[in-house]
């Protein structure tokens, strides 16, 4: 049996779901600098899981999944790459927002293709239980790796970046790299979606959350120890900045 959340998403029209995906993508941007609101990123990924739950039931499920991923990416990159438009204001009389806004949308549309591919790959492995969390994480991990390498790569707004740089969990990047941390982050972020699995027992719905919380706690503890054990810089090792008044 579907939960109320899943039933609500199923009742939405295709364009309503696309609008929700776009809004969720924009919400995910709040997880990145300068906001670093990690919980907002988690909420956005959970919404994407529920949207793909609907896509997986469609006759043209791959097309639907690609569409949901693309619109999610469109919202994410349009808001995350807003600064591209600012470059056109250097000579605002010649360029200005009339060119800056379309350029930002064009770039976001292109990069959103990777999210579309990631969602499509995820639905190829989709299930009705907790395993779909791993499917989403793996699908987006592959597409994000491709985005970081195809045509010299553009690894902007990786999921790994939602952990504030220099704080404990970000230290995991020293072990598994930014893409490894991206995979782990996606796994953790997608896990709360299982709370809406109406056909699962309470134990199966809440157990993944407990595992995710334990993983976050262990990562935080290891990162804190890693920071505490970092060697102190010797006197004079700090960079010296001199400003000359000419």
PDB file of N, CA, C and O in Angstrom, residues 90-141:
ATOM      1  N   UNK A  90      29.778  43.360 -16.912  1.00  0.00           N
ATOM      2  CA  UNK A  90      31.030  44.109 -16.993  1.00  0.00           C
ATOM      3  C   UNK A  90      30.900  45.243 -18.006  1.00  0.00           C
ATOM      4  O   UNK A  90      31.360  46.359 -17.799  1.00  0.00           O
ATOM      5  N   UNK A  91      30.258  44.932 -19.116  1.00  0.00           N
ATOM      6  CA  UNK A  91      29.928  45.952 -20.112  1.00  0.00           C
ATOM      7  C   UNK A  91      28.414  45.900 -20.295  1.00  0.00           C
ATOM      8  O   UNK A  91      27.898  45.383 -21.283  1.00  0.00           O
ATOM      9  N   UNK A  92      27.712  46.428 -19.314  1.00  0.00           N
ATOM     10  CA  UNK A  92      26.262  46.272 -19.285  1.00  0.00           C
ATOM     11  C   UNK A  92      25.563  46.962 -20.451  1.00  0.00           C
ATOM     12  O   UNK A  92      24.483  46.541 -20.862  1.00  0.00           O
ATOM     13  N   UNK A  93      26.171  48.015 -20.982  1.00  0.00           N
ATOM     14  CA  UNK A  93      25.545  48.698 -22.114  1.00  0.00           C
ATOM     15  C   UNK A  93      25.512  47.790 -23.350  1.00  0.00           C
ATOM     16  O   UNK A  93      24.554  47.819 -24.128  1.00  0.00           O
ATOM     17  N   UNK A  94      26.569  46.991 -23.513  1.00  0.00           N
ATOM     18  CA  UNK A  94      26.652  46.121 -24.683  1.00  0.00           C
ATOM     19  C   UNK A  94      25.987  44.769 -24.453  1.00  0.00           C
ATOM     20  O   UNK A  94      25.434  44.179 -25.388  1.00  0.00           O
ATOM     21  N   UNK A  95      26.057  44.282 -23.206  1.00  0.00           N
ATOM     22  CA  UNK A  95      25.553  42.938 -22.925  1.00  0.00           C
ATOM     23  C   UNK A  95      24.413  42.978 -21.910  1.00  0.00           C
ATOM     24  O   UNK A  95      23.259  42.861 -22.249  1.00  0.00           O
ATOM     25  N   UNK A  96      24.768  43.154 -20.645  1.00  0.00           N
ATOM     26  CA  UNK A  96      23.753  43.264 -19.595  1.00  0.00           C
ATOM     27  C   UNK A  96      22.910  41.997 -19.442  1.00  0.00           C
ATOM     28  O   UNK A  96      23.207  40.947 -19.990  1.00  0.00           O
ATOM     29  N   UNK A  97      21.822  42.092 -18.692  1.00  0.00           N
ATOM     30  CA  UNK A  97      20.994  40.910 -18.396  1.00  0.00           C
ATOM     31  C   UNK A  97      20.317  40.308 -19.608  1.00  0.00           C
ATOM     32  O   UNK A  97      19.912  39.154 -19.581  1.00  0.00           O
ATOM     33  N   UNK A  98      20.187  41.106 -20.694  1.00  0.00           N
ATOM     34  CA  UNK A  98      19.512  40.567 -21.876  1.00  0.00           C
ATOM     35  C   UNK A  98      20.278  39.388 -22.453  1.00  0.00           C
ATOM     36  O   UNK A  98      19.721  38.518 -23.126  1.00  0.00           O
ATOM     37  N   UNK A  99      21.600  39.334 -22.200  1.00  0.00           N
ATOM     38  CA  UNK A  99      22.407  38.201 -22.625  1.00  0.00           C
ATOM     39  C   UNK A  99      22.787  37.309 -21.445  1.00  0.00           C
ATOM     40  O   UNK A  99      22.943  36.094 -21.603  1.00  0.00           O
ATOM     41  N   UNK A 100      22.958  37.899 -20.291  1.00  0.00           N
ATOM     42  CA  UNK A 100      23.407  37.138 -19.123  1.00  0.00           C
ATOM     43  C   UNK A 100      22.413  36.076 -18.687  1.00  0.00           C
ATOM     44  O   UNK A 100      22.787  34.939 -18.376  1.00  0.00           O
ATOM     45  N   UNK A 101      21.127  36.426 -18.663  1.00  0.00           N
ATOM     46  CA  UNK A 101      20.102  35.465 -18.222  1.00  0.00           C
ATOM     47  C   UNK A 101      19.974  34.291 -19.189  1.00  0.00           C
ATOM     48  O   UNK A 101      19.999  33.127 -18.762  1.00  0.00           O
ATOM     49  N   UNK A 102      19.876  34.522 -20.498  1.00  0.00           N
ATOM     50  CA  UNK A 102      19.822  33.376 -21.422  1.00  0.00           C
ATOM     51  C   UNK A 102      21.076  32.510 -21.366  1.00  0.00           C
ATOM     52  O   UNK A 102      20.990  31.289 -21.507  1.00  0.00           O
ATOM     53  N   UNK A 103      22.246  33.136 -21.173  1.00  0.00           N
ATOM     54  CA  UNK A 103      23.487  32.364 -21.094  1.00  0.00           C
ATOM     55  C   UNK A 103      23.476  31.447 -19.882  1.00  0.00           C
ATOM     56  O   UNK A 103      23.889  30.282 -19.960  1.00  0.00           O
ATOM     57  N   UNK A 104      22.977  31.960 -18.745  1.00  0.00           N
ATOM     58  CA  UNK A 104      22.889  31.141 -17.541  1.00  0.00           C
ATOM     59  C   UNK A 104      21.924  29.982 -17.742  1.00  0.00           C
ATOM     60  O   UNK A 104      22.212  28.837 -17.364  1.00  0.00           O
ATOM     61  N   UNK A 105      20.773  30.262 -18.341  1.00  0.00           N
ATOM     62  CA  UNK A 105      19.784  29.216 -18.580  1.00  0.00           C
ATOM     63  C   UNK A 105      20.303  28.167 -19.562  1.00  0.00           C
ATOM     64  O   UNK A 105      20.040  26.966 -19.400  1.00  0.00           O
ATOM     65  N   UNK A 106      21.051  28.611 -20.574  1.00  0.00           N
ATOM     66  CA  UNK A 106      21.594  27.672 -21.555  1.00  0.00           C
ATOM     67  C   UNK A 106      22.618  26.746 -20.903  1.00  0.00           C
ATOM     68  O   UNK A 106      22.613  25.533 -21.141  1.00  0.00           O
ATOM     69  N   UNK A 107      23.491  27.317 -20.080  1.00  0.00           N
ATOM     70  CA  UNK A 107      24.483  26.504 -19.382  1.00  0.00           C
ATOM     71  C   UNK A 107      23.809  25.535 -18.413  1.00  0.00           C
ATOM     72  O   UNK A 107      24.160  24.350 -18.353  1.00  0.00           O
ATOM     73  N   UNK A 108      22.821  26.026 -17.675  1.00  0.00           N
ATOM     74  CA  UNK A 108      22.103  25.172 -16.730  1.00  0.00           C
ATOM     75  C   UNK A 108      21.377  24.045 -17.455  1.00  0.00           C
ATOM     76  O   UNK A 108      21.357  22.900 -16.983  1.00  0.00           O
ATOM     77  N   UNK A 109      20.805  24.355 -18.607  1.00  0.00           N
ATOM     78  CA  UNK A 109      20.090  23.338 -19.376  1.00  0.00           C
ATOM     79  C   UNK A 109      21.024  22.231 -19.843  1.00  0.00           C
ATOM     80  O   UNK A 109      20.667  21.046 -19.820  1.00  0.00           O
ATOM     81  N   UNK A 110      22.225  22.624 -20.251  1.00  0.00           N
ATOM     82  CA  UNK A 110      23.198  21.636 -20.691  1.00  0.00           C
ATOM     83  C   UNK A 110      23.689  20.754 -19.550  1.00  0.00           C
ATOM     84  O   UNK A 110      23.752  19.523 -19.676  1.00  0.00           O
ATOM     85  N   UNK A 111      24.019  21.374 -18.437  1.00  0.00           N
ATOM     86  CA  UNK A 111      24.499  20.603 -17.288  1.00  0.00           C
ATOM     87  C   UNK A 111      23.400  19.726 -16.694  1.00  0.00           C
ATOM     88  O   UNK A 111      23.676  18.662 -16.134  1.00  0.00           O
ATOM     89  N   UNK A 112      22.148  20.167 -16.835  1.00  0.00           N
ATOM     90  CA  UNK A 112      21.032  19.379 -16.303  1.00  0.00           C
ATOM     91  C   UNK A 112      20.896  18.040 -17.010  1.00  0.00           C
ATOM     92  O   UNK A 112      20.294  17.105 -16.463  1.00  0.00           O
ATOM     93  N   UNK A 113      21.462  17.923 -18.217  1.00  0.00           N
ATOM     94  CA  UNK A 113      21.429  16.650 -18.922  1.00  0.00           C
ATOM     95  C   UNK A 113      22.081  15.546 -18.100  1.00  0.00           C
ATOM     96  O   UNK A 113      21.663  14.385 -18.152  1.00  0.00           O
ATOM     97  N   UNK A 114      23.101  15.912 -17.345  1.00  0.00           N
ATOM     98  CA  UNK A 114      23.789  14.913 -16.525  1.00  0.00           C
ATOM     99  C   UNK A 114      22.871  14.399 -15.416  1.00  0.00           C
ATOM    100  O   UNK A 114      22.865  13.201 -15.110  1.00  0.00           O
ATOM    101  N   UNK A 115      22.103  15.288 -14.813  1.00  0.00           N
ATOM    102  CA  UNK A 115      21.143  14.848 -13.800  1.00  0.00           C
ATOM    103  C   UNK A 115      20.069  13.964 -14.438  1.00  0.00           C
ATOM    104  O   UNK A 115      19.589  13.010 -13.819  1.00  0.00           O
ATOM    105  N   UNK A 116      19.683  14.306 -15.662  1.00  0.00           N
ATOM    106  CA  UNK A 116      18.719  13.469 -16.368  1.00  0.00           C
ATOM    107  C   UNK A 116      19.256  12.061 -16.585  1.00  0.00           C
ATOM    108  O   UNK A 116      18.559  11.067 -16.360  1.00  0.00           O
ATOM    109  N   UNK A 117      20.518  11.979 -17.005  1.00  0.00           N
ATOM    110  CA  UNK A 117      21.153  10.672 -17.207  1.00  0.00           C
ATOM    111  C   UNK A 117      21.252   9.920 -15.883  1.00  0.00           C
ATOM    112  O   UNK A 117      20.998   8.713 -15.810  1.00  0.00           O
ATOM    113  N   UNK A 118      21.614  10.634 -14.808  1.00  0.00           N
ATOM    114  CA  UNK A 118      21.725   9.996 -13.499  1.00  0.00           C
ATOM    115  C   UNK A 118      20.405   9.415 -13.030  1.00  0.00           C
ATOM    116  O   UNK A 118      20.353   8.290 -12.498  1.00  0.00           O
ATOM    117  N   UNK A 119      19.319  10.155 -13.225  1.00  0.00           N
ATOM    118  CA  UNK A 119      18.000   9.670 -12.832  1.00  0.00           C
ATOM    119  C   UNK A 119      17.582   8.482 -13.687  1.00  0.00           C
ATOM    120  O   UNK A 119      16.986   7.517 -13.188  1.00  0.00           O
ATOM    121  N   UNK A 120      17.907   8.527 -14.973  1.00  0.00           N
ATOM    122  CA  UNK A 120      17.590   7.409 -15.863  1.00  0.00           C
ATOM    123  C   UNK A 120      18.329   6.150 -15.420  1.00  0.00           C
ATOM    124  O   UNK A 120      17.742   5.057 -15.355  1.00  0.00           O
ATOM    125  N   UNK A 121      19.612   6.283 -15.128  1.00  0.00           N
ATOM    126  CA  UNK A 121      20.399   5.131 -14.663  1.00  0.00           C
ATOM    127  C   UNK A 121      19.829   4.581 -13.358  1.00  0.00           C
ATOM    128  O   UNK A 121      19.792   3.362 -13.146  1.00  0.00           O
ATOM    129  N   UNK A 122      19.394   5.474 -12.486  1.00  0.00           N
ATOM    130  CA  UNK A 122      18.837   5.049 -11.200  1.00  0.00           C
ATOM    131  C   UNK A 122      17.590   4.206 -11.389  1.00  0.00           C
ATOM    132  O   UNK A 122      17.413   3.160 -10.747  1.00  0.00           O
ATOM    133  N   UNK A 123      16.707   4.640 -12.294  1.00  0.00           N
ATOM    134  CA  UNK A 123      15.448   3.929 -12.498  1.00  0.00           C
ATOM    135  C   UNK A 123      15.678   2.556 -13.137  1.00  0.00           C
ATOM    136  O   UNK A 123      14.875   1.640 -12.951  1.00  0.00           O
ATOM    137  N   UNK A 124      16.772   2.392 -13.858  1.00  0.00           N
ATOM    138  CA  UNK A 124      17.109   1.074 -14.389  1.00  0.00           C
ATOM    139  C   UNK A 124      17.303   0.061 -13.267  1.00  0.00           C
ATOM    140  O   UNK A 124      17.108  -1.145 -13.465  1.00  0.00           O
ATOM    141  N   UNK A 125      17.697   0.546 -12.080  1.00  0.00           N
ATOM    142  CA  UNK A 125      17.943  -0.330 -10.933  1.00  0.00           C
ATOM    143  C   UNK A 125      16.869  -0.181  -9.861  1.00  0.00           C
ATOM    144  O   UNK A 125      17.040  -0.681  -8.747  1.00  0.00           O
ATOM    145  N   UNK A 126      15.776   0.507 -10.181  1.00  0.00           N
ATOM    146  CA  UNK A 126      14.792   0.906  -9.166  1.00  0.00           C
ATOM    147  C   UNK A 126      14.059  -0.291  -8.561  1.00  0.00           C
ATOM    148  O   UNK A 126      13.811  -1.302  -9.224  1.00  0.00           O
ATOM    149  N   UNK A 127      13.748  -0.166  -7.287  1.00  0.00           N
ATOM    150  CA  UNK A 127      12.949  -1.161  -6.576  1.00  0.00           C
ATOM    151  C   UNK A 127      11.887  -0.428  -5.757  1.00  0.00           C
ATOM    152  O   UNK A 127      11.851   0.815  -5.743  1.00  0.00           O
ATOM    153  N   UNK A 128      11.063  -1.174  -5.051  1.00  0.00           N
ATOM    154  CA  UNK A 128      10.031  -0.570  -4.212  1.00  0.00           C
ATOM    155  C   UNK A 128      10.451  -0.496  -2.749  1.00  0.00           C
ATOM    156  O   UNK A 128       9.632  -0.153  -1.901  1.00  0.00           O
ATOM    157  N   UNK A 129      11.699  -0.818  -2.464  1.00  0.00           N
ATOM    158  CA  UNK A 129      12.153  -0.828  -1.075  1.00  0.00           C
ATOM    159  C   UNK A 129      13.389   0.043  -0.913  1.00  0.00           C
ATOM    160  O   UNK A 129      13.706   0.869  -1.776  1.00  0.00           O
ATOM    161  N   UNK A 130      14.117  -0.178   0.182  1.00  0.00           N
ATOM    162  CA  UNK A 130      15.254   0.677   0.522  1.00  0.00           C
ATOM    163  C   UNK A 130      16.368   0.624  -0.520  1.00  0.00           C
ATOM    164  O   UNK A 130      17.189   1.549  -0.613  1.00  0.00           O
ATOM    165  N   UNK A 131      16.398  -0.417  -1.331  1.00  0.00           N
ATOM    166  CA  UNK A 131      17.474  -0.542  -2.322  1.00  0.00           C
ATOM    167  C   UNK A 131      17.453   0.581  -3.349  1.00  0.00           C
ATOM    168  O   UNK A 131      18.478   0.866  -3.985  1.00  0.00           O
ATOM    169  N   UNK A 132      16.313   1.221  -3.525  1.00  0.00           N
ATOM    170  CA  UNK A 132      16.254   2.320  -4.492  1.00  0.00           C
ATOM    171  C   UNK A 132      17.069   3.522  -4.020  1.00  0.00           C
ATOM    172  O   UNK A 132      17.460   4.375  -4.830  1.00  0.00           O
ATOM    173  N   UNK A 133      17.332   3.611  -2.719  1.00  0.00           N
ATOM    174  CA  UNK A 133      18.218   4.666  -2.204  1.00  0.00           C
ATOM    175  C   UNK A 133      19.609   4.499  -2.802  1.00  0.00           C
ATOM    176  O   UNK A 133      20.233   5.464  -3.261  1.00  0.00           O
ATOM    177  N   UNK A 134      20.101   3.252  -2.794  1.00  0.00           N
ATOM    178  CA  UNK A 134      21.405   2.980  -3.387  1.00  0.00           C
ATOM    179  C   UNK A 134      21.371   3.193  -4.896  1.00  0.00           C
ATOM    180  O   UNK A 134      22.350   3.658  -5.490  1.00  0.00           O
ATOM    181  N   UNK A 135      20.227   2.865  -5.528  1.00  0.00           N
ATOM    182  CA  UNK A 135      20.101   3.056  -6.973  1.00  0.00           C
ATOM    183  C   UNK A 135      20.226   4.533  -7.339  1.00  0.00           C
ATOM    184  O   UNK A 135      20.917   4.894  -8.297  1.00  0.00           O
ATOM    185  N   UNK A 136      19.554   5.384  -6.570  1.00  0.00           N
ATOM    186  CA  UNK A 136      19.639   6.822  -6.846  1.00  0.00           C
ATOM    187  C   UNK A 136      21.058   7.332  -6.629  1.00  0.00           C
ATOM    188  O   UNK A 136      21.603   8.054  -7.459  1.00  0.00           O
ATOM    189  N   UNK A 137      21.660   6.944  -5.506  1.00  0.00           N
ATOM    190  CA  UNK A 137      23.010   7.411  -5.199  1.00  0.00           C
ATOM    191  C   UNK A 137      23.998   6.967  -6.274  1.00  0.00           C
ATOM    192  O   UNK A 137      24.847   7.751  -6.712  1.00  0.00           O
ATOM    193  N   UNK A 138      23.875   5.720  -6.712  1.00  0.00           N
ATOM    194  CA  UNK A 138      24.796   5.210  -7.718  1.00  0.00           C
ATOM    195  C   UNK A 138      24.576   5.886  -9.067  1.00  0.00           C
ATOM    196  O   UNK A 138      25.541   6.266  -9.748  1.00  0.00           O
ATOM    197  N   UNK A 139      23.310   6.062  -9.458  1.00  0.00           N
ATOM    198  CA  UNK A 139      23.026   6.709 -10.733  1.00  0.00           C
ATOM    199  C   UNK A 139      23.550   8.129 -10.788  1.00  0.00           C
ATOM    200  O   UNK A 139      24.206   8.527 -11.767  1.00  0.00           O
ATOM    201  N   UNK A 140      23.295   8.903  -9.731  1.00  0.00           N
ATOM    202  CA  UNK A 140      23.769  10.288  -9.706  1.00  0.00           C
ATOM    203  C   UNK A 140      25.282  10.362  -9.536  1.00  0.00           C
ATOM    204  O   UNK A 140      25.925  11.281 -10.044  1.00  0.00           O
ATOM    205  N   UNK A 141      25.857   9.392  -8.819  1.00  0.00           N
ATOM    206  CA  UNK A 141      27.316   9.355  -8.675  1.00  0.00           C
ATOM    207  C   UNK A 141      27.978   9.209 -10.043  1.00  0.00           C
ATOM    208  O   UNK A 141      28.940   9.916 -10.368  1.00  0.00           O
TER     209      UNK A 141
END
